[in-house]
Coordinates of C-alpha atoms and ligand atoms in Angstrom, one line a residue:
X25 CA -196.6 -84.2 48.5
X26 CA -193.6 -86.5 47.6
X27 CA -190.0 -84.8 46.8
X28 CA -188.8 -86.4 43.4
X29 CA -185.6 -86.4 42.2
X30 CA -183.8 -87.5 39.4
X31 CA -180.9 -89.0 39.1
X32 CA -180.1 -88.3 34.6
X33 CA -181.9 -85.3 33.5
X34 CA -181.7 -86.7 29.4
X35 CA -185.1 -87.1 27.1
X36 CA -186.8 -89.5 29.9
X37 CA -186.3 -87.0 32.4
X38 CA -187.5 -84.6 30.4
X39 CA -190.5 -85.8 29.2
X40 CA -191.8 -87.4 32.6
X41 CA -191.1 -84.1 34.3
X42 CA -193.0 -81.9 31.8
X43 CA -195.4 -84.3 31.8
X44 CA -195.9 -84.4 35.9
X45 CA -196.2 -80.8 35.8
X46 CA -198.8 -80.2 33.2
X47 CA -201.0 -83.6 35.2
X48 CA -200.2 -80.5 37.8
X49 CA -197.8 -82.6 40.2
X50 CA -196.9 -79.5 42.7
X51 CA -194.4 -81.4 44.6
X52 CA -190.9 -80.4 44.7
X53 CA -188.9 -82.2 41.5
X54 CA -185.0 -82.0 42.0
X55 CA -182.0 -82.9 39.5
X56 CA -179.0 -83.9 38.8
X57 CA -176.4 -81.5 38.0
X58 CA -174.8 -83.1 34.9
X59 CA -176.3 -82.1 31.5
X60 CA -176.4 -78.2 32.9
X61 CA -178.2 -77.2 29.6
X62 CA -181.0 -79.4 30.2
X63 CA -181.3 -79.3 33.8
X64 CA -181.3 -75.1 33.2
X65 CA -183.8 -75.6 30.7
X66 CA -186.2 -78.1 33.4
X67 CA -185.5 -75.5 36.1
X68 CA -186.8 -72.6 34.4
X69 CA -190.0 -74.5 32.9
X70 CA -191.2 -76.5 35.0
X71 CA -190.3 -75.3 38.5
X72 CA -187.5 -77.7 39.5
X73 CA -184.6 -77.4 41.4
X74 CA -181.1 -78.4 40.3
X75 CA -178.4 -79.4 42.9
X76 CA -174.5 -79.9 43.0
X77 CA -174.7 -83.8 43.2
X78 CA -175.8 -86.9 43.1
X79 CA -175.9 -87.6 46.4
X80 CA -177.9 -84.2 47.7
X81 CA -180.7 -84.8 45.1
X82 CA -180.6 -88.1 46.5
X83 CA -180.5 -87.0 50.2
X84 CA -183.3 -84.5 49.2
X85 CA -185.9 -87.1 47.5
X86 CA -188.5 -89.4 48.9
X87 CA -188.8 -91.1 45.3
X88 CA -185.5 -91.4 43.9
X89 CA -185.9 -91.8 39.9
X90 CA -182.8 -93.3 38.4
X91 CA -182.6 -92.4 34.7
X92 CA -179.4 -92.9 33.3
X93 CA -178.1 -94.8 30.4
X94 CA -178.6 -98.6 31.3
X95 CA -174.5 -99.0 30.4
X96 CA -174.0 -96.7 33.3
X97 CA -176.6 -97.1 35.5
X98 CA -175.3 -99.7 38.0
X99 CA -172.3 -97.9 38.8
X100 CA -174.1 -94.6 39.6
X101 CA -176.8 -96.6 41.7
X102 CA -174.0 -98.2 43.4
X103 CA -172.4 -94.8 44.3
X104 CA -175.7 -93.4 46.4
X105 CA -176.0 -93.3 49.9
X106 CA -179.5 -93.9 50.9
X107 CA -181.9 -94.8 53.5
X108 CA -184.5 -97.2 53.7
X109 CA -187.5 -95.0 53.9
X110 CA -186.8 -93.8 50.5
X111 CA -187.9 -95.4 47.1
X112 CA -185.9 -95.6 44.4
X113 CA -187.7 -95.9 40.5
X114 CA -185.6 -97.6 38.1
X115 CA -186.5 -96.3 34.5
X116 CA -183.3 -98.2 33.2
X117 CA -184.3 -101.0 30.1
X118 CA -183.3 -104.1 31.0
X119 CA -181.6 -104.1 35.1
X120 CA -183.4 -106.6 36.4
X121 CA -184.2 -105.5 40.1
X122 CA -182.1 -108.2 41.3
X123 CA -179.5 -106.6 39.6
X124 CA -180.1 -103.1 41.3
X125 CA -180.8 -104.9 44.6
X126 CA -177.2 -106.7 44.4
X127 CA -175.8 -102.6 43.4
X128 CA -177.1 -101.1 46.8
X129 CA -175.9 -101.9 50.6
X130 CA -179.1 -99.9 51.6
X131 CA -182.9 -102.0 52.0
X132 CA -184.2 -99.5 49.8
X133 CA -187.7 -100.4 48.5
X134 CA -187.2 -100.7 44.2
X135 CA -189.7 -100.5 42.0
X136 CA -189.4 -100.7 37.8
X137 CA -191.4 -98.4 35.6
X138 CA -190.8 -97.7 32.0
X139 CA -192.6 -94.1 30.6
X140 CA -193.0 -93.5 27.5
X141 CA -192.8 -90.1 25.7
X142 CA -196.0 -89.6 25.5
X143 CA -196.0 -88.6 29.4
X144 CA -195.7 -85.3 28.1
X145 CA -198.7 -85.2 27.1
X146 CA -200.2 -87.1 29.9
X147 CA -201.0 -90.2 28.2
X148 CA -197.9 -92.8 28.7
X149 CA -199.2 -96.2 29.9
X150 CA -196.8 -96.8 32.6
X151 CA -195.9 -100.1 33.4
X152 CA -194.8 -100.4 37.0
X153 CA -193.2 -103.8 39.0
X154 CA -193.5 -104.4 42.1
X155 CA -196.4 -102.4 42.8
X156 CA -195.8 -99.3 45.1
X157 CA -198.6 -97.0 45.9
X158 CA -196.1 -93.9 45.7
X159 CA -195.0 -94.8 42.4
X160 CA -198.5 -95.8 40.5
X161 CA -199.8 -92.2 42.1
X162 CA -196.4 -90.8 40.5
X163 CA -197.1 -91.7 37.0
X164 CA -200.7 -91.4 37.0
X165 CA -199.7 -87.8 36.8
X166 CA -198.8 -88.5 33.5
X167 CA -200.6 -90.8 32.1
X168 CA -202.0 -94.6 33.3
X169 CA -199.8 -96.7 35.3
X170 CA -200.2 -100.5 35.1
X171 CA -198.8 -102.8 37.6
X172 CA -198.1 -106.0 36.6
X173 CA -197.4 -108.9 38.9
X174 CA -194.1 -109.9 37.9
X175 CA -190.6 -108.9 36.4
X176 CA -191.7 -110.9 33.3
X177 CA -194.3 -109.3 32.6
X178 CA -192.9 -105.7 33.1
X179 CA -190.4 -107.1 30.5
X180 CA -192.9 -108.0 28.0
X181 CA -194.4 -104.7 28.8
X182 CA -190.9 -102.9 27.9
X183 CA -191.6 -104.3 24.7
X184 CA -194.5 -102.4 24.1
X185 CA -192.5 -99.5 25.4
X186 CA -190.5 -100.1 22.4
X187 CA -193.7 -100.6 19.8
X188 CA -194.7 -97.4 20.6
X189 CA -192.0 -96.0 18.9
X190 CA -192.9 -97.8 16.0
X191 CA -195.8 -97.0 15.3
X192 CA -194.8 -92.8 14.8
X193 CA -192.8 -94.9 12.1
X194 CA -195.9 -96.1 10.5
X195 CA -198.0 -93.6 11.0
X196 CA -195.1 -91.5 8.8
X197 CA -195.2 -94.4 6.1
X198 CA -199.2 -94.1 5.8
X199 CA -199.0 -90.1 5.6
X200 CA -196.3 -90.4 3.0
X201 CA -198.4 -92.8 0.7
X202 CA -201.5 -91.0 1.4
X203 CA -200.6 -87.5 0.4
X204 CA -200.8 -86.3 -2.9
X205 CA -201.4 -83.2 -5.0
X206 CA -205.3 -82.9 -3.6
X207 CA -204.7 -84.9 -0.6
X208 CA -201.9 -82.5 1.5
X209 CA -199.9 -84.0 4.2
X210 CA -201.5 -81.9 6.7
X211 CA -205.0 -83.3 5.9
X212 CA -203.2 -86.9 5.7
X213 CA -201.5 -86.9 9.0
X214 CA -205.1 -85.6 10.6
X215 CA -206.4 -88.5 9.3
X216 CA -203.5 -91.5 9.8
X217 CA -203.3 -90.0 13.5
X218 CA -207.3 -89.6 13.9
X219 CA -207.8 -93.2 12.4
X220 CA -205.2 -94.5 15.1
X221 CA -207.1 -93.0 18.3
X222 CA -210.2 -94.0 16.9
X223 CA -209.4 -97.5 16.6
X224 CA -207.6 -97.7 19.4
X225 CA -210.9 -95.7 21.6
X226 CA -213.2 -98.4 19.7
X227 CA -210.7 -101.5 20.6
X228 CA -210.5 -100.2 24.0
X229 CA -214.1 -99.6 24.8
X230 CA -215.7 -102.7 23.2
X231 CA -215.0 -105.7 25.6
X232 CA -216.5 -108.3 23.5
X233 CA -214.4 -108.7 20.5
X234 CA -210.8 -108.9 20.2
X235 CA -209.3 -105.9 18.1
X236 CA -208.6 -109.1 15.1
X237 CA -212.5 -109.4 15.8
X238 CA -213.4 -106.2 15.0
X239 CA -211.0 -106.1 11.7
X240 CA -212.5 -109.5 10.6
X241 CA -216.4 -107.6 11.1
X242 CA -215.0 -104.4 9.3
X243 CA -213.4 -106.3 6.5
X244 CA -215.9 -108.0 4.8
X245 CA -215.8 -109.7 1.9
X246 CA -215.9 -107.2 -1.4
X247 CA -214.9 -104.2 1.2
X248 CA -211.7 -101.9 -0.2
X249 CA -210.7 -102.9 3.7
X250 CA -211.1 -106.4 2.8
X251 CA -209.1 -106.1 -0.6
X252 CA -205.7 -104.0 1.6
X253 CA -205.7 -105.9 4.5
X254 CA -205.6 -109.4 2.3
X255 CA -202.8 -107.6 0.3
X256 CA -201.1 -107.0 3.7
X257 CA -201.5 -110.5 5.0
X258 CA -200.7 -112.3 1.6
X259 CA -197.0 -110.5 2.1
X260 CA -196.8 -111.4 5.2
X261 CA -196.9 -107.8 6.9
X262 CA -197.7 -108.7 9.9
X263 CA -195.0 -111.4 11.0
X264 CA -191.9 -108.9 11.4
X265 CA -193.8 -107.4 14.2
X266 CA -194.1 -110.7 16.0
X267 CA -190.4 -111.1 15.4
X268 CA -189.4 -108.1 16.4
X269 CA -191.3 -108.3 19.5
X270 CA -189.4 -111.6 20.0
X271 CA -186.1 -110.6 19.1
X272 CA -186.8 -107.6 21.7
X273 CA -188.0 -109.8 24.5
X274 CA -185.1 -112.3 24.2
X275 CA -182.7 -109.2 24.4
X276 CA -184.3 -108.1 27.4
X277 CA -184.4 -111.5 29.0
X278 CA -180.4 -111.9 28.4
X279 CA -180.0 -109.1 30.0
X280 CA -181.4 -110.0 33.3
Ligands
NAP1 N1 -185.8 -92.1 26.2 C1 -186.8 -93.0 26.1 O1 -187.7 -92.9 25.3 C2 -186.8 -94.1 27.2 C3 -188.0 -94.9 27.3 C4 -188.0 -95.8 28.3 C5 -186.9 -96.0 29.2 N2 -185.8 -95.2 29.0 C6 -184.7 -95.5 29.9 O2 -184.4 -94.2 30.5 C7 -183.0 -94.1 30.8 C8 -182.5 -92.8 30.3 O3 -182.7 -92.7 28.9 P1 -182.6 -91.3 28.1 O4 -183.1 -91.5 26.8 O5 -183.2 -90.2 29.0 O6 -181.0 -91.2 28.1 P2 -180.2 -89.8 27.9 O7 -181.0 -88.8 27.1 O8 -178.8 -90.2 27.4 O9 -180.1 -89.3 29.4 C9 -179.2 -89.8 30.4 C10 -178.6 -88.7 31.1 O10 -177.9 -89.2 32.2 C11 -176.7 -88.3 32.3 N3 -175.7 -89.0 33.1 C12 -174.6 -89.7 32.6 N4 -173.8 -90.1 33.6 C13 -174.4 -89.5 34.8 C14 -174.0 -89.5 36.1 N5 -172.9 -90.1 36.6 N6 -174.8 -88.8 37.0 C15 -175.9 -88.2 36.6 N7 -176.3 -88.1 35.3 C16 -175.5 -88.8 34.4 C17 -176.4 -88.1 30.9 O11 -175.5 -86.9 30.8 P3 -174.5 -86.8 29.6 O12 -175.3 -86.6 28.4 O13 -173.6 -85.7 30.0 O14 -173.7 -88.2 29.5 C18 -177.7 -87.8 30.3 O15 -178.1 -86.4 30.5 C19 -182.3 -95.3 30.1 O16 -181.8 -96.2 31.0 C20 -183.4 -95.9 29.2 O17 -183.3 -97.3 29.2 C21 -185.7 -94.3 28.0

């Protein structure tokens, strides 16, 4: 089994390492030794081993995971000694791999992938570019990994990274205009979150209708879903999330 190391032990470590350990990854994980606190923490719970530097978690790793602050990032890459058998996994938003190509002397293969916090759980949707065997077994530890076939589409997909975090926003809005004296927020929050999986199950599993499909079938005329989801549309709800989407992807794009 693949050594992993990572380079940044901050939330993304975090969550993608507690995640590969409860999908029961038992190969070695090794980390970086700033953020001691953390790195203590990882060590103790999940069986990983902290080193003194950089470079030895780097010497040390087969899959080299580079998860520090995008700001940062280029410098530290450009700091590593490493070989060409080894892969290095950029979770950094926005380095394009040209960018991290141009950082290193070394051929070392690179490969994007952008985990969300859900890994923890085992269920992030991990976008990966280029594909890399190692790296879709990796994250299939913790969750799904999808490779897509070019940097434009893992940049699209970093979007969706970022939508993800939205919709815990949401799903707090609909608890807090649900609940009421006979309607607790417990009972409220069951329900916003068991609505979600639901229709995200049902969108998943039925291949002949879009998920706008299945809304339009739902929402018939003189439903209560009918009446709220015209309310939505007539104020435009919808159209920020296309814009922030956009104003997201041209961000990203800039960046490159
Ligand atoms: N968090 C997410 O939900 C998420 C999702 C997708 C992608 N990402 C990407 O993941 C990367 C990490 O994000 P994060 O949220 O985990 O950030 P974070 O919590 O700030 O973690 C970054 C860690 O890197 C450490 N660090 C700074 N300089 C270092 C150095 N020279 N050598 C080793 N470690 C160093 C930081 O230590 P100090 O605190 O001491 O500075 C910190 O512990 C980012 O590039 C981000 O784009 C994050």
């Amino acid at each position: 089994m693949k050594t992993v190391g990572f380079i940044g032990v901050g939330d993304l470590a975090e969550y993608t390492i507690k995640g590969l350990r409860a999908g029961n990854y038992q190969g070695r994980i090794l980390l970086s030794p700033r953020n001691q606190r953390r790195s203590k923490i990882l060590a103790e719970l999940c069986q990983c081993k902290v080193l003194h530097s950089n470079q030895a978690v780097a010497d040390a790793s087969d899959l080299l995971i580079l998860s520090t602050r995008p700001a940062a990032s280029l410098e530290i890459f450009s700091q590593l000694k490493l070989r060409s058998d080894q892969q290095l996994i950029s979770v950094v938003a926005g380095i394009s791999i040209d960018a991290l190509t141009a950082a290193t002397a070394t051929g070392i293969s690179i490969t994007r992938a952008m985990p969300v916090s859900s890994a923890e759980v085992g269920s992030s949707p991990t976008i990966i570019y280029p594909s890399n065997a190692s790296v879709l077994e990796l994250f299939n530890y913790c969750g799904k990994s999808i490779a897509v076939e070019t940097e434009s589409a893992f940049e699209q997909g970093s979007v969706l990274a970022c939508v993800y975090t939205w919709y815990f926003e949401l799903f707090e809005q609909l608890i807090k205009a649900t609940t009421s004296r006979d309607f607790p927020s417990e009972l409220a929050t069951e329900l916003v979150l068991g609505m979600a999986n639901g229709a995200a199950s049902l969108a998943r599993q039925d291949k002949s209708r879009t998920p706008g499909e299945i809304a339009e079938y739902i929402a018939t005329e003189g439903t209560f879903s009918k009446l709220g989801l015209d309310l939505l549309k007539d104020r435009q709800a919808f159209e920020p999330w296309t814009e922030a989407c956009q104003l997201l992807l041209d961000r990203l794009n800039q960046d490159d």
